[in-house]
Amino acid sequence: MRDASWAGVFAATLCPFNEDLSIDEPGLRSYARYVSGVDGIAGLVCNGHTGEIMGLRAAERAQVTRVMADAVGGRVKVISGVCAEGSFEAIDHALEAKAAGADGILLMPPHHWLRFGRTSETAIAYFEDVARGADIPIIVHQYPNWTKACYSLDELRAIARIPQVVALKIGTRDMARLEHDYRVLKREIPDVPHLTCHDEYLLSSLLSGRSEEHTSE
């Protein structure tokens, strides 16, 4: 049985900058303490799309994680986004997040898949590689259904069975598929939480009872 603490509300955080575009560490520290103190928050997700991951160097991503982990002091989980173009790079970033104090990572798909696609073997092996190479809890980031990076139900089945995978962040943007995939995955792999990031479908997700956890990015 996996750790149930990966369910709940995980807030996608911003990244404050100074005028010279360096990271505003005092501002980030104060912000992290404030957000983590909100009643009901289970964790903070830094280095996501909201957190300007594409505008940060690798060392800056680790810096953000380190500041945030230090600021919350273990009161809530800190999850660091990892976006890389291959397994080796993703493992490096995951290890840096781990060393910086992250409790887990939000693993995004390589973005060259969005244009060129990938095989099922490649998609599943990507998670296996990072799980084996970094040995850190992984939240899967499911991209919209119409993209070539979106994981099929069979791929999600295989990925969710990897021991280091602790939750699925579902951004399918297709309510019919969300409903179907949720029912199948919850029946077959019930101990892996589903986190919805469907801002436009959030109320529907909650009312339907198909996503019992929430995160937004």
mmCIF file of C-alpha atoms in Angstrom:
data_model
loop_
_atom_site.group_PDB
_atom_site.id
_atom_site.type_symbol
_atom_site.label_atom_id
_atom_site.label_comp_id
_atom_site.label_asym_id
_atom_site.label_seq_id
_atom_site.Cartn_x
_atom_site.Cartn_y
_atom_site.Cartn_z
ATOM 1 C CA MET A 1 0.000 0.000 0.000
ATOM 2 C CA ARG A 2 1.456 3.358 -1.031
ATOM 3 C CA ASP A 3 1.708 6.402 1.240
ATOM 4 C CA ALA A 4 -1.743 8.051 1.387
ATOM 5 C CA SER A 5 -0.157 11.454 2.096
ATOM 6 C CA TRP A 6 0.245 12.041 -1.638
ATOM 7 C CA ALA A 7 -3.459 12.835 -1.802
ATOM 8 C CA GLY A 8 -4.735 16.337 -1.065
ATOM 9 C CA VAL A 9 -4.315 19.907 -2.254
ATOM 10 C CA PHE A 10 -0.910 20.695 -3.743
ATOM 11 C CA ALA A 11 -0.523 24.363 -4.625
ATOM 12 C CA ALA A 12 1.361 25.258 -7.800
ATOM 13 C CA THR A 13 3.635 28.105 -6.762
ATOM 14 C CA LEU A 14 4.961 31.173 -8.524
ATOM 15 C CA CYS A 15 8.608 32.200 -8.625
ATOM 16 C CA PRO A 16 9.437 35.800 -7.634
ATOM 17 C CA PHE A 17 12.333 37.522 -9.396
ATOM 18 C CA ASN A 18 14.539 40.535 -8.754
ATOM 19 C CA GLU A 19 14.905 43.310 -11.332
ATOM 20 C CA ASP A 20 17.994 41.582 -12.747
ATOM 21 C CA LEU A 21 15.957 38.347 -13.167
ATOM 22 C CA SER A 22 17.770 36.567 -10.367
ATOM 23 C CA ILE A 23 15.541 34.666 -7.951
ATOM 24 C CA ASP A 24 14.155 36.773 -5.113
ATOM 25 C CA GLU A 25 15.048 34.398 -2.283
ATOM 26 C CA PRO A 26 13.551 36.442 0.585
ATOM 27 C CA GLY A 27 10.348 36.886 -1.404
ATOM 28 C CA LEU A 28 10.216 33.183 -2.286
ATOM 29 C CA ARG A 29 10.829 32.182 1.323
ATOM 30 C CA SER A 30 8.082 34.470 2.640
ATOM 31 C CA TYR A 31 5.681 33.340 -0.082
ATOM 32 C CA ALA A 32 6.341 29.636 0.622
ATOM 33 C CA ARG A 33 5.697 30.107 4.322
ATOM 34 C CA TYR A 34 2.458 31.935 3.596
ATOM 35 C CA VAL A 35 1.060 29.399 1.108
ATOM 36 C CA SER A 36 2.124 26.389 3.189
ATOM 37 C CA GLY A 37 0.304 27.901 6.170
ATOM 38 C CA VAL A 38 -3.075 27.885 4.434
ATOM 39 C CA ASP A 39 -5.361 25.358 6.096
ATOM 40 C CA GLY A 40 -5.733 22.201 4.032
ATOM 41 C CA ILE A 41 -2.592 22.555 1.921
ATOM 42 C CA ALA A 42 -0.789 19.207 1.647
ATOM 43 C CA GLY A 43 2.154 20.390 -0.402
ATOM 44 C CA LEU A 44 3.749 22.977 -2.662
ATOM 45 C CA VAL A 45 4.701 22.333 -6.274
ATOM 46 C CA CYS A 46 7.590 24.491 -7.428
ATOM 47 C CA ASN A 47 9.238 24.582 -10.847
ATOM 48 C CA GLY A 48 5.989 23.865 -12.631
ATOM 49 C CA HIS A 49 4.719 25.821 -15.614
ATOM 50 C CA THR A 50 3.317 28.427 -13.216
ATOM 51 C CA GLY A 51 6.710 28.490 -11.500
ATOM 52 C CA GLU A 52 8.540 29.575 -14.673
ATOM 53 C CA ILE A 53 10.413 26.296 -15.123
ATOM 54 C CA MET A 54 11.171 27.077 -18.757
ATOM 55 C CA GLY A 55 12.827 30.343 -17.749
ATOM 56 C CA LEU A 56 15.108 28.825 -15.112
ATOM 57 C CA ARG A 57 18.555 27.308 -15.447
ATOM 58 C CA ALA A 58 19.081 23.877 -13.909
ATOM 59 C CA ALA A 59 20.925 25.354 -10.923
ATOM 60 C CA GLU A 60 18.119 27.872 -10.417
ATOM 61 C CA ARG A 61 15.510 25.103 -10.350
ATOM 62 C CA ALA A 62 17.490 23.435 -7.559
ATOM 63 C CA GLN A 63 17.837 26.822 -5.837
ATOM 64 C CA VAL A 64 14.064 27.333 -5.836
ATOM 65 C CA THR A 65 13.536 23.843 -4.422
ATOM 66 C CA ARG A 66 16.150 24.358 -1.710
ATOM 67 C CA VAL A 67 14.717 27.711 -0.580
ATOM 68 C CA MET A 68 11.172 26.385 -0.540
ATOM 69 C CA ALA A 69 12.044 23.179 1.326
ATOM 70 C CA ASP A 70 13.960 25.173 3.918
ATOM 71 C CA ALA A 71 11.129 27.682 4.289
ATOM 72 C CA VAL A 72 8.397 25.112 4.975
ATOM 73 C CA GLY A 73 10.580 23.023 7.258
ATOM 74 C CA GLY A 74 8.784 19.749 6.603
ATOM 75 C CA ARG A 75 5.312 21.077 7.482
ATOM 76 C CA VAL A 76 4.062 20.154 4.016
ATOM 77 C CA LYS A 77 5.534 18.264 1.081
ATOM 78 C CA VAL A 78 7.639 20.057 -1.536
ATOM 79 C CA ILE A 79 7.409 18.694 -5.079
ATOM 80 C CA SER A 80 9.802 19.988 -7.724
ATOM 81 C CA GLY A 81 8.930 19.939 -11.404
ATOM 82 C CA VAL A 82 11.315 18.113 -13.730
ATOM 83 C CA CYS A 83 11.184 18.871 -17.440
ATOM 84 C CA ALA A 84 13.942 17.349 -19.552
ATOM 85 C CA GLU A 85 14.440 16.036 -23.054
ATOM 86 C CA GLY A 86 15.746 12.614 -22.103
ATOM 87 C CA SER A 87 16.298 10.132 -19.301
ATOM 88 C CA PHE A 88 19.840 11.146 -18.360
ATOM 89 C CA GLU A 89 18.969 14.824 -18.063
ATOM 90 C CA ALA A 90 15.785 14.023 -16.128
ATOM 91 C CA ILE A 91 17.718 11.812 -13.702
ATOM 92 C CA ASP A 92 20.238 14.612 -13.139
ATOM 93 C CA HIS A 93 17.482 17.139 -12.419
ATOM 94 C CA ALA A 94 15.649 14.684 -10.158
ATOM 95 C CA LEU A 95 18.817 14.001 -8.166
ATOM 96 C CA GLU A 96 19.420 17.746 -7.814
ATOM 97 C CA ALA A 97 15.843 18.220 -6.571
ATOM 98 C CA LYS A 98 16.310 15.358 -4.126
ATOM 99 C CA ALA A 99 19.560 16.853 -2.802
ATOM 100 C CA ALA A 100 17.828 20.228 -2.465
ATOM 101 C CA GLY A 101 15.184 18.753 -0.158
ATOM 102 C CA ALA A 102 12.306 17.857 -2.477
ATOM 103 C CA ASP A 103 9.950 15.169 -1.186
ATOM 104 C CA GLY A 104 9.119 14.191 -4.746
ATOM 105 C CA ILE A 105 9.136 15.352 -8.354
ATOM 106 C CA LEU A 106 6.466 16.205 -10.899
ATOM 107 C CA LEU A 107 7.828 14.507 -14.019
ATOM 108 C CA MET A 108 6.728 16.179 -17.239
ATOM 109 C CA PRO A 109 7.098 14.457 -20.607
ATOM 110 C CA PRO A 110 10.018 15.432 -22.854
ATOM 111 C CA HIS A 111 8.682 18.241 -24.988
ATOM 112 C CA HIS A 112 10.127 16.957 -28.253
ATOM 113 C CA TRP A 113 7.413 14.306 -27.954
ATOM 114 C CA LEU A 114 4.852 17.059 -28.550
ATOM 115 C CA ARG A 115 6.102 17.380 -32.119
ATOM 116 C CA PHE A 116 7.575 13.999 -32.975
ATOM 117 C CA GLY A 117 5.634 11.607 -30.758
ATOM 118 C CA ARG A 118 7.104 8.508 -29.114
ATOM 119 C CA THR A 119 6.475 4.794 -28.742
ATOM 120 C CA SER A 120 4.761 3.276 -25.714
ATOM 121 C CA GLU A 121 8.020 1.531 -24.841
ATOM 122 C CA THR A 122 9.808 4.879 -24.771
ATOM 123 C CA ALA A 123 7.165 6.539 -22.579
ATOM 124 C CA ILE A 124 7.137 3.758 -19.994
ATOM 125 C CA ALA A 125 10.924 3.357 -20.025
ATOM 126 C CA TYR A 126 11.329 7.088 -19.353
ATOM 127 C CA PHE A 127 9.617 6.683 -15.976
ATOM 128 C CA GLU A 128 11.434 3.438 -15.260
ATOM 129 C CA ASP A 129 14.760 5.146 -15.964
ATOM 130 C CA VAL A 130 14.074 8.098 -13.664
ATOM 131 C CA ALA A 131 12.634 5.870 -10.945
ATOM 132 C CA ARG A 132 15.700 3.647 -11.020
ATOM 133 C CA GLY A 133 18.230 6.440 -11.493
ATOM 134 C CA ALA A 134 16.930 8.889 -8.862
ATOM 135 C CA ASP A 135 14.772 6.717 -6.581
ATOM 136 C CA ILE A 136 12.494 9.582 -5.592
ATOM 137 C CA PRO A 137 8.670 9.680 -5.399
ATOM 138 C CA ILE A 138 7.268 10.619 -8.811
ATOM 139 C CA ILE A 139 4.018 12.351 -9.725
ATOM 140 C CA VAL A 140 3.126 11.726 -13.373
ATOM 141 C CA HIS A 141 2.118 14.808 -15.352
ATOM 142 C CA GLN A 142 -0.500 13.810 -17.908
ATOM 143 C CA TYR A 143 -0.681 16.316 -20.791
ATOM 144 C CA PRO A 144 -3.850 17.098 -22.815
ATOM 145 C CA ASN A 145 -5.487 14.307 -24.780
ATOM 146 C CA TRP A 146 -4.872 15.961 -28.147
ATOM 147 C CA THR A 147 -1.080 16.100 -27.733
ATOM 148 C CA LYS A 148 1.408 13.440 -28.795
ATOM 149 C CA ALA A 149 2.808 13.448 -25.252
ATOM 150 C CA CYS A 150 -0.461 12.290 -23.648
ATOM 151 C CA TYR A 151 -0.215 8.816 -22.126
ATOM 152 C CA SER A 152 -2.728 6.190 -23.178
ATOM 153 C CA LEU A 153 -4.672 4.231 -20.591
ATOM 154 C CA ASP A 154 -2.442 1.202 -21.111
ATOM 155 C CA GLU A 155 0.646 3.378 -20.663
ATOM 156 C CA LEU A 156 -0.788 4.874 -17.470
ATOM 157 C CA ARG A 157 -1.498 1.348 -16.215
ATOM 158 C CA ALA A 158 2.154 0.404 -16.660
ATOM 159 C CA ILE A 159 3.553 3.673 -15.343
ATOM 160 C CA ALA A 160 1.333 3.700 -12.248
ATOM 161 C CA ARG A 161 2.631 0.277 -11.261
ATOM 162 C CA ILE A 162 6.208 1.563 -10.957
ATOM 163 C CA PRO A 163 6.821 1.623 -7.175
ATOM 164 C CA GLN A 164 8.211 5.182 -7.142
ATOM 165 C CA VAL A 165 5.092 6.557 -8.873
ATOM 166 C CA VAL A 166 2.936 7.944 -6.051
ATOM 167 C CA ALA A 167 0.266 9.971 -7.884
ATOM 168 C CA LEU A 168 -1.085 10.935 -11.297
ATOM 169 C CA LYS A 169 -1.604 14.588 -12.140
ATOM 170 C CA ILE A 170 -4.357 14.394 -14.738
ATOM 171 C CA GLY A 171 -4.524 17.196 -17.281
ATOM 172 C CA THR A 172 -6.246 15.257 -20.067
ATOM 173 C CA ARG A 173 -8.651 18.143 -20.781
ATOM 174 C CA ASP A 174 -11.245 15.595 -21.896
ATOM 175 C CA MET A 175 -13.906 14.869 -19.288
ATOM 176 C CA ALA A 176 -15.207 11.735 -20.986
ATOM 177 C CA ARG A 177 -11.758 10.201 -21.048
ATOM 178 C CA LEU A 178 -10.984 11.456 -17.535
ATOM 179 C CA GLU A 179 -14.072 9.649 -16.224
ATOM 180 C CA HIS A 180 -13.255 6.416 -18.026
ATOM 181 C CA ASP A 181 -9.546 6.361 -17.147
ATOM 182 C CA TYR A 182 -10.281 7.206 -13.521
ATOM 183 C CA ARG A 183 -12.700 4.312 -13.097
ATOM 184 C CA VAL A 184 -10.350 1.790 -14.699
ATOM 185 C CA LEU A 185 -7.226 2.951 -12.886
ATOM 186 C CA LYS A 186 -8.939 3.221 -9.513
ATOM 187 C CA ARG A 187 -10.291 -0.292 -9.909
ATOM 188 C CA GLU A 188 -6.926 -1.760 -10.904
ATOM 189 C CA ILE A 189 -4.482 0.470 -8.971
ATOM 190 C CA PRO A 190 -6.569 1.998 -6.168
ATOM 191 C CA ASP A 191 -3.707 3.254 -4.000
ATOM 192 C CA VAL A 192 -2.375 5.795 -6.536
ATOM 193 C CA PRO A 193 -4.171 9.157 -6.072
ATOM 194 C CA HIS A 194 -5.443 11.185 -9.030
ATOM 195 C CA LEU A 195 -4.726 14.924 -8.871
ATOM 196 C CA THR A 196 -6.825 17.061 -11.165
ATOM 197 C CA CYS A 197 -5.334 20.162 -12.762
ATOM 198 C CA HIS A 198 -8.437 20.828 -14.872
ATOM 199 C CA ASP A 199 -8.967 24.476 -13.984
ATOM 200 C CA GLU A 200 -11.765 24.762 -16.525
ATOM 201 C CA TYR A 201 -13.375 21.492 -15.365
ATOM 202 C CA LEU A 202 -12.537 21.685 -11.667
ATOM 203 C CA LEU A 203 -16.131 21.875 -10.422
ATOM 204 C CA SER A 204 -17.174 19.040 -12.724
ATOM 205 C CA SER A 205 -14.236 16.958 -11.514
ATOM 206 C CA LEU A 206 -15.162 17.487 -7.874
ATOM 207 C CA LEU A 207 -18.907 17.020 -8.302
ATOM 208 C CA SER A 208 -18.473 13.837 -10.294
ATOM 209 C CA GLY A 209 -16.363 12.379 -7.514
ATOM 210 C CA ARG A 210 -13.891 11.067 -10.075
ATOM 211 C CA SER A 211 -10.948 13.092 -8.775
ATOM 212 C CA GLU A 212 -10.681 13.164 -5.030
ATOM 213 C CA GLU A 213 -7.530 15.305 -4.961
ATOM 214 C CA HIS A 214 -6.706 18.663 -6.499
ATOM 215 C CA THR A 215 -3.703 20.521 -7.727
ATOM 216 C CA SER A 216 -3.580 23.395 -10.158
ATOM 217 C CA GLU A 217 -0.880 24.684 -12.426
#
